[in-house]
Amino acid sequence: MEKNKKIIYIAEDDVLMIRIYERLFKMSGFEVEIAADGEEAIQKLKSLKEPPSLFILDIMMPKLSGFDVLAFIKQNQVLKNVPVVMFTNLSSEDDAKKSADMGALLYLIKSEYSPKEIVQKIQEVIV
Amino acid sequence: MHKTLERQIRKFLQNPPPSEMNELFEAISTTYAHFDEDRVLTERSFDLSSRELMDITKKIEEKVEIRTREFQQEHARLLALINNFPLGIILIDADNKIVVRNDRVSSILNIEKSNYTLDDLVSYFPAEAGIGRSCSTCLVEQKSAEVKDISIGKKFIRLIITPIFAKGQNQQAVFGSLFIVEDVTEQKIIERSKDEFFSIASHELRTPLTAIKWNASMLRNYYPASGLNGEIGQVIDDIESASARLIRIVNDFLDMSHLEQKKIKLKEETFDLSETISTVIAEFQEVASRKHIVLAVGKMEMIPLITADKDRFRQILVNLIGNAINYTHEGSISVSLRKQGNFAKIYVTDTGVGIPLKNQSLLFRKFQQAGESTLIRDVSQSTGLGLYISKLIVERMGGSIALEESIPGKGSTFSFTLPLARNGL
């Protein structure tokens, strides 16, 4: 990875969306680290050398959900202060509240935003 | 002389009676004779009355027999109805004892005890269901009470409690109560399944649709422009707008499902109605000007700040203005605001195609568009859910929505109200 570029750590199981994120965020000047399910996301985090600048977590994933990953992040002393954005196509008010209660900064429904708007949102919250 | 009298006198007088006593004895004799006559008459009367009485009694007995038979038949019919009724029925008398209970009650509530009382029945249900309170209210106010979604184990029960009373001259006397018990577990499962289906389906549909929309958008905005003008550019725009439309359809279905099941929680926010209306109008200006329609703010009465769900208010307004733009090909659209009692009333008036009278009753129903014919539905514009969803939202907020007026060829005015007090939430 290029140094000095901010790293976005993404947990997402949909192959189409993974490719889009890689293209979109790289073109927007970020580095991207991808995990294809909740379990892989946590495993990779355990061996991460430095914390990313932002987490993007899908909620509905195989093995472990985005909430499981969020709980792990918030319990980790090194990772807990990294901003987390929950990215989903589930529009559930309960999930939105749960995300906020668990410490996520944003709860975004992917289908409601354009790629440009997503990049703008990310730039507003990334450390 | 009356024989009885003669005998009695001989008995008491040793000597024959003196002649002065004859008149007296004659009178007494006459009295005895009259007594005999009366006795005979009385006996004859009794005899007659007895026969009449027997006739009457016989007739009464016959009538009683007929009525008893009719009552037994009626009772049998009623019992057959009660025992075969698909809902549980419990009849409680004035002493709070259960007098009638059909088989369905036993299968729903697993009540085995034979001499159940009202107190036993009330304590069968969880305390938080408040059955005791509902019973008291029902009897005191003499009107039915309904208690929904009572959870007992894996079952969901719905109860209707009704007082039984007879109307006297000046008042009604309550002499018992009726419980109707319904097992709504299956309905609840279906509701939950429907909700889960909609959530999962919408998620599964939205994900590939998002991929299509984002890829099309990225082609437009993140790749070199060469080759993307003209026809190819139009193709990309069509892909993006079609996917956006499909996403809106999915969102409408999900919104509708949540609203119908009352799963939407309204937020409270204090905001200025006229300011919000102006903001929404500004967002539609580009679309309106492309169609050469004038979109303007109409008369805005001074209304205090309102506390309501601002996003949902916007949603209703966006739907109405969006419809006005879709169905107006020339002229103007205006949005005005008035105070009507304890409500704020918003009007959206257009000079559009109008709605034929015969179609106006279809307006706020699901999947309806009030065009001339279903064959010429403008499916590119909407799912036919917008007004239905707006109605659900407005009513949830404590207001109402209506078509004020519509004249084909001239235009339409829609309106909706919101309570100014907090009661709407």
Coordinates of C-alpha atoms in Angstrom, one line a residue:
Chain A
M1 CA 0.0 0.0 0.0
E2 CA 1.1 3.5 -0.7
K3 CA 2.2 5.3 2.4
N4 CA 0.4 8.5 3.5
K5 CA -2.8 7.4 1.8
K6 CA -5.6 6.9 4.2
I7 CA -6.9 3.3 4.6
I8 CA -10.5 2.4 4.5
Y9 CA -11.2 -1.1 6.0
I10 CA -14.3 -2.6 4.4
A11 CA -16.3 -5.7 5.5
E12 CA -18.6 -6.6 2.6
D13 CA -19.8 -9.9 1.3
D14 CA -21.2 -8.9 -2.1
V15 CA -18.7 -9.3 -4.9
L16 CA -20.2 -6.6 -7.1
M17 CA -20.1 -4.1 -4.3
I18 CA -16.5 -5.1 -3.3
R19 CA -15.3 -4.3 -6.9
I20 CA -17.2 -0.9 -6.8
Y21 CA -15.7 0.1 -3.5
E22 CA -12.2 -0.8 -4.7
R23 CA -12.6 1.3 -7.8
L24 CA -14.5 4.2 -6.2
F25 CA -12.3 4.7 -3.2
K26 CA -9.0 4.2 -5.0
M27 CA -10.0 6.7 -7.6
S28 CA -10.9 9.0 -4.7
G29 CA -7.4 8.7 -3.3
F30 CA -7.8 6.1 -0.6
E31 CA -6.3 2.7 0.0
V32 CA -8.7 -0.1 0.6
E33 CA -8.6 -3.3 2.7
I34 CA -11.4 -5.7 2.1
A35 CA -12.8 -8.6 4.2
A36 CA -15.5 -10.8 2.6
D37 CA -17.4 -11.7 5.7
G38 CA -17.7 -10.9 9.4
E39 CA -15.4 -13.6 10.6
E40 CA -12.7 -12.8 8.1
A41 CA -13.0 -9.1 9.0
I42 CA -12.2 -9.8 12.7
Q43 CA -9.4 -12.3 11.9
K44 CA -7.7 -9.8 9.7
L45 CA -8.1 -7.0 12.3
K46 CA -6.3 -9.1 14.9
S47 CA -3.2 -9.2 12.7
L48 CA -3.4 -5.6 11.4
K49 CA -0.2 -3.6 11.9
E50 CA -1.8 -0.2 12.1
P51 CA -5.3 0.9 12.5
P52 CA -7.2 2.1 9.4
S53 CA -8.6 5.6 9.0
L54 CA -12.2 4.4 8.7
F55 CA -14.3 1.3 8.9
I56 CA -17.1 0.6 6.5
L57 CA -19.2 -2.4 7.6
D58 CA -22.0 -4.1 5.8
I59 CA -24.5 -5.4 8.2
M60 CA -25.9 -8.6 6.7
M61 CA -22.9 -10.9 6.1
P62 CA -22.2 -14.6 6.4
K63 CA -20.7 -16.1 9.5
L64 CA -20.7 -12.9 11.6
S65 CA -22.7 -9.7 11.1
G66 CA -21.5 -6.2 10.8
F67 CA -22.7 -5.7 14.4
D68 CA -20.4 -8.5 15.6
V69 CA -17.5 -6.7 13.9
L70 CA -18.5 -3.4 15.3
A71 CA -18.6 -4.9 18.8
F72 CA -15.1 -6.3 18.3
I73 CA -13.8 -2.9 17.1
K74 CA -15.3 -1.0 20.1
Q75 CA -13.8 -3.4 22.6
N76 CA -10.4 -3.1 21.0
Q77 CA -8.2 -0.4 22.7
V78 CA -6.4 0.4 19.4
L79 CA -9.3 0.4 17.1
K80 CA -12.2 1.8 19.2
N81 CA -11.6 5.4 18.2
V82 CA -11.5 4.8 14.5
P83 CA -14.8 6.1 13.0
V84 CA -17.2 3.4 11.8
V85 CA -19.8 3.8 9.0
M86 CA -22.5 1.1 8.8
F87 CA -23.3 0.5 5.1
T88 CA -26.4 -1.5 4.4
N89 CA -29.4 -1.9 2.1
L90 CA -31.6 -2.9 5.1
S91 CA -33.6 0.1 6.1
S92 CA -34.4 -0.7 9.7
E93 CA -34.9 2.0 12.3
D94 CA -34.0 -0.5 14.9
D95 CA -30.7 -1.3 13.2
A96 CA -30.0 2.4 12.8
K97 CA -30.6 2.9 16.5
K98 CA -28.5 -0.1 17.4
S99 CA -25.7 1.2 15.3
A100 CA -25.7 4.5 17.0
D101 CA -25.9 2.9 20.4
M102 CA -22.9 0.7 19.6
G103 CA -20.9 3.7 18.6
A104 CA -21.1 3.8 14.8
L105 CA -20.8 7.3 13.4
L106 CA -23.1 6.9 10.4
Y107 CA -25.8 4.4 9.2
L108 CA -26.1 4.8 5.5
I109 CA -28.5 3.0 3.1
K110 CA -26.4 2.4 0.0
S111 CA -29.2 2.6 -2.5
E112 CA -30.1 6.1 -1.4
Y113 CA -26.8 7.7 -2.3
S114 CA -24.7 8.2 -5.4
P115 CA -21.0 7.2 -5.4
K116 CA -20.1 10.9 -5.3
E117 CA -22.3 11.5 -2.2
I118 CA -20.8 8.5 -0.5
V119 CA -17.2 9.7 -1.1
Q120 CA -18.3 13.1 0.3
K121 CA -19.7 11.5 3.4
I122 CA -16.5 9.5 3.9
Q123 CA -14.4 12.5 3.5
E124 CA -16.4 14.3 6.2
V125 CA -15.7 11.6 8.8
I126 CA -12.4 9.9 8.0
V127 CA -9.6 10.7 10.4
Chain B
M1 CA -139.1 -26.8 60.5
H2 CA -135.6 -27.7 59.4
K3 CA -134.8 -31.2 60.6
T4 CA -131.4 -30.1 61.9
L5 CA -133.0 -27.4 63.9
E6 CA -135.8 -29.7 65.2
R7 CA -133.3 -32.2 66.3
Q8 CA -131.2 -29.6 68.0
I9 CA -134.2 -28.1 69.8
R10 CA -135.5 -31.5 71.0
K11 CA -132.1 -32.2 72.3
F12 CA -132.0 -29.0 74.3
L13 CA -135.6 -28.8 75.4
Q14 CA -137.2 -31.5 77.4
N15 CA -140.6 -30.0 76.8
P16 CA -142.2 -29.1 73.6
P17 CA -141.3 -25.5 72.8
P18 CA -143.7 -22.8 74.0
S19 CA -145.8 -21.2 71.2
E20 CA -144.0 -17.8 71.6
M21 CA -140.8 -19.5 70.4
N22 CA -142.4 -20.7 67.2
E23 CA -141.7 -17.5 65.3
L24 CA -138.1 -17.5 66.4
F25 CA -137.7 -21.1 65.4
E26 CA -139.3 -20.4 62.1
A27 CA -136.8 -17.7 61.4
I28 CA -133.9 -19.8 62.4
S29 CA -135.3 -22.6 60.2
T30 CA -135.5 -20.3 57.2
T31 CA -132.0 -19.3 57.8
Y32 CA -130.8 -22.9 57.9
A33 CA -132.8 -23.5 54.6
H34 CA -131.2 -20.5 53.0
F35 CA -127.8 -21.8 54.2
D36 CA -128.6 -25.1 52.5
E37 CA -129.5 -23.4 49.3
D38 CA -126.3 -21.3 49.4
R39 CA -124.2 -24.3 50.1
V40 CA -125.7 -26.1 47.1
L41 CA -125.1 -23.0 45.0
T42 CA -121.6 -22.7 46.2
E43 CA -120.9 -26.3 45.6
R44 CA -122.3 -26.0 42.1
S45 CA -120.2 -22.9 41.6
F46 CA -117.1 -24.6 42.8
D47 CA -117.9 -27.5 40.6
L48 CA -118.2 -25.2 37.6
S49 CA -115.1 -23.2 38.5
S50 CA -113.1 -26.4 39.0
R51 CA -114.1 -27.5 35.6
E52 CA -113.2 -24.2 34.1
L53 CA -110.0 -24.0 36.1
M54 CA -109.1 -27.5 34.9
D55 CA -109.8 -26.4 31.3
I56 CA -107.6 -23.3 31.8
T57 CA -104.9 -25.2 33.5
K58 CA -104.9 -27.8 30.7
K59 CA -104.6 -25.0 28.1
I60 CA -101.8 -23.4 30.1
E61 CA -100.0 -26.8 30.4
E62 CA -100.4 -27.2 26.6
K63 CA -98.9 -23.8 26.0
V64 CA -96.1 -24.4 28.5
E65 CA -95.3 -27.7 26.7
I66 CA -95.2 -25.9 23.4
R67 CA -93.0 -23.1 24.7
T68 CA -90.8 -25.6 26.5
R69 CA -90.3 -27.5 23.2
E70 CA -89.6 -24.2 21.4
F71 CA -87.2 -23.1 24.1
Q72 CA -85.4 -26.5 24.0
Q73 CA -85.1 -26.2 20.2
E74 CA -83.8 -22.6 20.5
H75 CA -81.5 -23.7 23.3
A76 CA -80.2 -26.6 21.1
R77 CA -79.7 -24.2 18.2
L78 CA -77.9 -21.7 20.3
L79 CA -75.7 -24.4 21.9
A80 CA -74.9 -25.8 18.4
L81 CA -74.0 -22.3 17.3
I82 CA -71.8 -21.6 20.3
N83 CA -70.1 -25.0 20.2
N84 CA -69.3 -24.8 16.6
F85 CA -68.3 -21.1 16.6
P86 CA -64.7 -20.8 15.4
L87 CA -64.0 -18.4 18.2
G88 CA -64.0 -19.1 21.9
I89 CA -67.1 -17.9 23.8
I90 CA -67.4 -17.5 27.5
L91 CA -70.6 -16.3 29.2
I92 CA -70.3 -15.0 32.7
D93 CA -73.3 -14.4 35.0
A94 CA -73.9 -11.5 37.4
D95 CA -72.1 -13.6 40.2
N96 CA -69.0 -13.7 38.0
K97 CA -69.4 -17.5 37.4
I98 CA -68.8 -19.0 34.0
V99 CA -72.1 -20.4 32.8
V100 CA -71.3 -21.2 29.2
R101 CA -68.0 -22.1 27.7
N102 CA -67.6 -23.6 24.3
D103 CA -65.1 -26.2 23.2
R104 CA -63.0 -23.7 21.3
V105 CA -62.1 -21.9 24.5
S106 CA -60.6 -25.1 25.9
S107 CA -58.5 -25.6 22.9
I108 CA -57.3 -22.0 22.8
L109 CA -56.8 -21.4 26.5
N110 CA -56.3 -25.0 27.9
I111 CA -58.8 -24.3 30.7
E112 CA -59.7 -27.6 32.3
K113 CA -61.3 -26.6 35.7
S114 CA -65.0 -26.9 35.4
N115 CA -66.1 -24.3 37.9
Y116 CA -64.1 -21.4 36.7
T117 CA -64.9 -18.0 37.8
L118 CA -64.2 -14.6 36.3
D119 CA -61.3 -14.1 38.7
D120 CA -59.8 -17.4 37.6
L121 CA -60.1 -16.3 34.0
V122 CA -58.5 -12.9 34.6
S123 CA -55.6 -14.5 36.5
Y124 CA -55.0 -16.9 33.6
F125 CA -53.7 -14.0 31.5
P126 CA -50.5 -12.1 32.1
A127 CA -50.9 -9.1 34.4
E128 CA -49.6 -6.7 31.9
A129 CA -52.5 -7.5 29.6
G130 CA -54.8 -5.7 32.1
I131 CA -57.8 -8.0 31.6
G132 CA -59.2 -7.2 35.0
R133 CA -59.1 -3.5 34.3
S134 CA -60.7 -4.0 30.9
C135 CA -63.5 -6.1 32.5
S136 CA -64.2 -3.4 35.0
T137 CA -64.2 -0.6 32.4
C138 CA -66.5 -2.7 30.2
L139 CA -69.1 -3.2 33.0
V140 CA -68.9 0.3 34.3
E141 CA -69.1 2.1 31.0
Q142 CA -71.4 -0.6 29.5
K143 CA -69.5 -0.9 26.3
S144 CA -67.2 -3.5 24.7
A145 CA -63.5 -3.5 25.3
E146 CA -60.8 -5.2 23.1
V147 CA -57.4 -6.4 24.2
K148 CA -55.1 -7.3 21.4
D149 CA -51.9 -9.4 21.1
I150 CA -51.9 -11.0 24.5
S151 CA -48.9 -13.3 24.6
I152 CA -49.4 -16.7 26.3
G153 CA -46.6 -19.1 25.8
K154 CA -46.2 -19.4 22.0
K155 CA -49.7 -18.1 21.3
F156 CA -51.1 -14.7 20.7
I157 CA -54.7 -14.1 21.9
R158 CA -57.2 -11.4 21.1
L159 CA -60.0 -10.8 23.6
I160 CA -63.3 -8.9 23.2
I161 CA -65.3 -8.3 26.4
T162 CA -68.9 -7.2 26.1
P163 CA -71.4 -6.5 28.9
I164 CA -74.7 -8.2 28.8
F165 CA -77.6 -6.1 29.9
A166 CA -81.4 -5.8 29.7
K167 CA -83.1 -2.5 29.2
G168 CA -85.5 -1.5 31.9
Q169 CA -87.7 1.5 32.1
N170 CA -85.1 4.0 33.1
Q171 CA -81.8 2.2 33.1
Q172 CA -79.9 -0.8 31.9
A173 CA -79.2 -3.7 34.3
V174 CA -75.9 -5.5 33.6
F175 CA -76.4 -9.2 34.4
G176 CA -73.2 -10.7 33.0
S177 CA -70.5 -10.4 30.4
L178 CA -69.5 -12.1 27.2
F179 CA -65.9 -13.0 26.4
I180 CA -64.9 -13.7 22.8
V181 CA -61.5 -15.3 22.5
E182 CA -59.5 -15.5 19.3
D183 CA -56.3 -17.2 18.6
V184 CA -54.4 -14.8 16.4
T185 CA -51.0 -16.7 16.5
E186 CA -51.2 -17.7 12.8
Q187 CA -51.9 -14.1 11.7
K188 CA -49.0 -12.9 13.8
I189 CA -46.7 -15.4 12.2
I190 CA -47.9 -14.4 8.7
E191 CA -47.4 -10.7 9.6
R192 CA -43.8 -11.4 10.8
S193 CA -43.1 -13.6 7.8
K194 CA -44.4 -10.9 5.5
D195 CA -42.3 -8.3 7.3
E196 CA -39.2 -10.5 7.1
F197 CA -39.9 -11.3 3.5
F198 CA -40.2 -7.6 2.6
S199 CA -37.0 -6.8 4.5
I200 CA -35.0 -9.6 3.0
A201 CA -36.4 -9.1 -0.5
S202 CA -35.8 -5.4 -0.4
H203 CA -32.2 -6.0 0.8
E204 CA -31.6 -8.6 -1.9
L205 CA -33.1 -6.4 -4.6
R206 CA -31.5 -3.2 -3.5
T207 CA -27.9 -4.7 -3.5
P208 CA -27.7 -5.5 -7.2
L209 CA -29.7 -2.4 -8.1
T210 CA -27.2 -0.3 -6.1
A211 CA -24.4 -1.9 -8.0
I212 CA -26.0 -1.1 -11.4
K213 CA -26.8 2.5 -10.4
W214 CA -23.3 3.1 -8.9
N215 CA -21.5 1.6 -11.9
A216 CA -23.5 3.7 -14.3
S217 CA -22.9 6.8 -12.2
M218 CA -19.2 6.0 -12.0
L219 CA -19.0 5.6 -15.8
R220 CA -20.4 9.1 -16.1
N221 CA -18.4 10.8 -13.3
Y222 CA -15.1 8.9 -12.8
Y223 CA -14.0 7.7 -16.2
P224 CA -12.7 9.7 -19.1
A225 CA -15.5 11.3 -21.0
S226 CA -14.4 10.0 -24.4
G227 CA -16.9 7.6 -25.9
L228 CA -19.5 8.5 -23.3
N229 CA -21.3 11.3 -25.1
G230 CA -24.1 10.9 -27.5
E231 CA -25.8 7.6 -27.7
I232 CA -23.6 5.7 -25.3
G233 CA -24.0 8.5 -22.8
Q234 CA -27.7 8.2 -23.2
V235 CA -27.6 4.5 -22.6
I236 CA -25.6 5.0 -19.4
D237 CA -28.1 7.6 -18.2
D238 CA -31.0 5.2 -19.0
I239 CA -29.3 2.5 -17.0
E240 CA -28.8 4.8 -14.1
S241 CA -32.3 6.2 -14.1
A242 CA -33.9 2.7 -14.5
S243 CA -32.0 1.3 -11.6
A244 CA -32.9 4.4 -9.5
R245 CA -36.6 3.9 -10.4
L246 CA -36.4 0.2 -9.4
I247 CA -34.9 1.2 -6.1
R248 CA -37.7 3.6 -5.5
I249 CA -40.2 0.9 -6.2
V250 CA -38.5 -1.4 -3.7
N251 CA -38.4 1.4 -1.2
D252 CA -42.1 2.1 -1.7
F253 CA -43.0 -1.6 -1.1
L254 CA -40.9 -1.7 2.1
D255 CA -42.3 1.6 3.4
M256 CA -45.8 0.4 2.7
S257 CA -45.2 -2.8 4.6
H258 CA -43.8 -1.1 7.6
L259 CA -46.5 1.5 7.7
E260 CA -49.3 -1.1 7.4
Q261 CA -47.8 -3.0 10.3
K262 CA -47.4 0.2 12.3
K263 CA -43.7 -0.4 12.6
I264 CA -42.8 3.1 11.7
K265 CA -41.6 5.2 14.6
L266 CA -42.3 8.9 14.1
K267 CA -39.6 11.3 15.1
E268 CA -40.3 14.6 16.9
E269 CA -38.7 17.7 15.5
T270 CA -39.8 21.3 15.8
F271 CA -39.7 23.0 12.4
D272 CA -41.2 25.8 10.3
L273 CA -43.8 24.5 7.9
S274 CA -43.5 27.4 5.4
E275 CA -39.8 27.2 5.3
T276 CA -39.8 23.4 4.7
I277 CA -42.4 23.9 2.0
S278 CA -40.2 26.5 0.3
T279 CA -37.2 24.2 0.5
V280 CA -39.1 21.3 -1.2
I281 CA -40.4 23.6 -3.9
A282 CA -36.8 24.8 -4.6
E283 CA -35.7 21.1 -5.0
F284 CA -38.4 20.6 -7.7
Q285 CA -37.7 23.8 -9.6
E286 CA -35.3 22.2 -12.1
V287 CA -37.7 19.4 -13.0
A288 CA -40.6 21.8 -13.3
S289 CA -38.7 24.2 -15.5
R290 CA -37.8 21.4 -17.9
K291 CA -41.5 20.9 -18.4
H292 CA -42.0 24.7 -18.6
I293 CA -44.3 24.6 -15.6
V294 CA -44.4 27.4 -13.1
L295 CA -43.9 26.0 -9.6
A296 CA -44.6 28.6 -6.9
V297 CA -45.3 29.2 -3.3
G298 CA -48.9 30.2 -2.8
K299 CA -50.5 31.9 0.2
M300 CA -48.7 31.1 3.4
E301 CA -50.6 31.9 6.6
M302 CA -48.6 32.5 9.8
I303 CA -48.5 29.2 11.6
P304 CA -46.5 28.6 14.7
L305 CA -43.6 26.1 14.6
I306 CA -44.9 22.6 14.5
T307 CA -43.5 19.5 16.3
A308 CA -43.8 16.5 14.0
D309 CA -41.7 14.1 11.9
K310 CA -40.1 16.5 9.4
D311 CA -38.8 13.8 7.1
R312 CA -42.3 12.3 6.8
F313 CA -43.9 15.7 6.2
R314 CA -41.4 16.2 3.4
Q315 CA -42.2 12.7 2.0
I316 CA -45.9 13.6 1.7
L317 CA -45.2 16.9 0.2
V318 CA -42.7 15.4 -2.3
N319 CA -45.3 12.8 -3.3
L320 CA -48.0 15.4 -3.9
I321 CA -45.8 17.9 -5.8
G322 CA -44.2 15.0 -7.7
N323 CA -47.6 13.8 -8.8
A324 CA -48.6 17.4 -9.8
I325 CA -45.6 17.7 -12.0
N326 CA -46.1 14.3 -13.6
Y327 CA -49.7 15.0 -14.4
T328 CA -49.3 18.7 -15.5
H329 CA -48.1 19.4 -19.0
E330 CA -48.5 23.1 -19.0
G331 CA -49.4 25.9 -16.6
S332 CA -48.6 26.0 -13.0
I333 CA -48.4 24.3 -9.6
S334 CA -48.8 26.2 -6.3
V335 CA -48.4 25.1 -2.7
S336 CA -50.2 27.0 0.0
L337 CA -50.6 26.8 3.8
R338 CA -53.5 27.7 6.0
K339 CA -54.6 27.3 9.6
Q340 CA -57.8 25.3 10.0
G341 CA -58.8 25.1 13.7
N342 CA -56.1 23.1 15.5
F343 CA -54.6 21.9 12.2
A344 CA -52.2 23.2 9.6
K345 CA -53.6 22.5 6.1
I346 CA -51.4 22.3 3.1
Y347 CA -52.8 22.6 -0.4
V348 CA -51.1 21.5 -3.7
T349 CA -53.0 22.9 -6.7
D350 CA -52.1 22.2 -10.3
T351 CA -53.4 23.0 -13.8
G352 CA -52.9 19.4 -14.9
V353 CA -55.1 16.8 -16.6
G354 CA -57.4 16.4 -13.7
I355 CA -59.1 13.2 -12.5
P356 CA -62.4 11.9 -13.8
L357 CA -65.1 11.7 -11.1
K358 CA -65.5 7.9 -11.5
N359 CA -61.8 7.4 -10.7
Q360 CA -61.5 9.7 -7.8
S361 CA -62.6 7.0 -5.3
L362 CA -59.5 4.9 -6.4
L363 CA -57.0 7.5 -5.4
F364 CA -55.8 6.6 -2.0
R365 CA -55.8 2.9 -2.6
K366 CA -52.9 0.6 -3.2
F367 CA -51.5 0.3 -6.8
Q368 CA -54.1 2.7 -8.1
Q369 CA -53.6 5.5 -10.6
A370 CA -56.6 7.6 -11.4
G371 CA -56.1 7.8 -15.1
E372 CA -58.7 7.1 -17.7
S373 CA -57.9 3.4 -18.0
T374 CA -55.6 0.8 -16.6
L375 CA -54.3 0.2 -20.1
I376 CA -52.8 3.6 -20.2
R377 CA -51.2 3.6 -16.7
D378 CA -48.2 5.7 -16.7
V379 CA -45.9 3.1 -15.0
S380 CA -42.8 5.1 -15.8
Q381 CA -44.0 7.6 -13.2
S382 CA -45.0 5.7 -10.2
T383 CA -46.0 2.4 -8.6
G384 CA -49.4 3.7 -7.6
L385 CA -48.3 3.5 -3.9
G386 CA -47.4 7.1 -3.4
L387 CA -50.9 8.4 -2.3
Y388 CA -51.6 5.3 -0.3
I389 CA -48.3 5.6 1.6
S390 CA -48.9 9.4 2.1
K391 CA -52.4 8.5 3.5
L392 CA -50.9 6.0 5.9
I393 CA -48.2 8.5 7.1
V394 CA -50.6 11.4 7.5
E395 CA -53.1 9.3 9.5
R396 CA -50.3 8.0 11.7
M397 CA -49.4 11.7 12.3
G398 CA -53.0 12.5 13.3
G399 CA -54.0 14.3 10.2
S400 CA -55.9 13.5 7.0
I401 CA -55.4 13.7 3.3
A402 CA -57.9 14.3 0.6
L403 CA -58.6 15.4 -3.0
E404 CA -60.2 18.8 -2.5
E405 CA -61.3 19.2 -6.1
S406 CA -60.5 17.9 -9.6
I407 CA -61.8 18.9 -13.0
P408 CA -60.6 16.9 -16.0
G409 CA -58.7 19.2 -18.3
K410 CA -58.5 22.0 -15.7
G411 CA -56.5 20.6 -12.8
S412 CA -56.6 19.3 -9.2
T413 CA -56.1 20.3 -5.7
F414 CA -54.9 17.9 -3.0
S415 CA -54.7 18.8 0.6
F416 CA -53.4 17.3 3.8
T417 CA -53.6 18.3 7.4
L418 CA -51.3 18.1 10.4
P419 CA -52.3 18.7 14.0
L420 CA -50.7 21.7 15.5
A421 CA -50.7 20.2 19.0
R422 CA -48.4 17.3 19.9
N423 CA -51.3 14.8 19.9
G424 CA -50.6 13.8 16.3
L425 CA -47.6 11.8 17.3

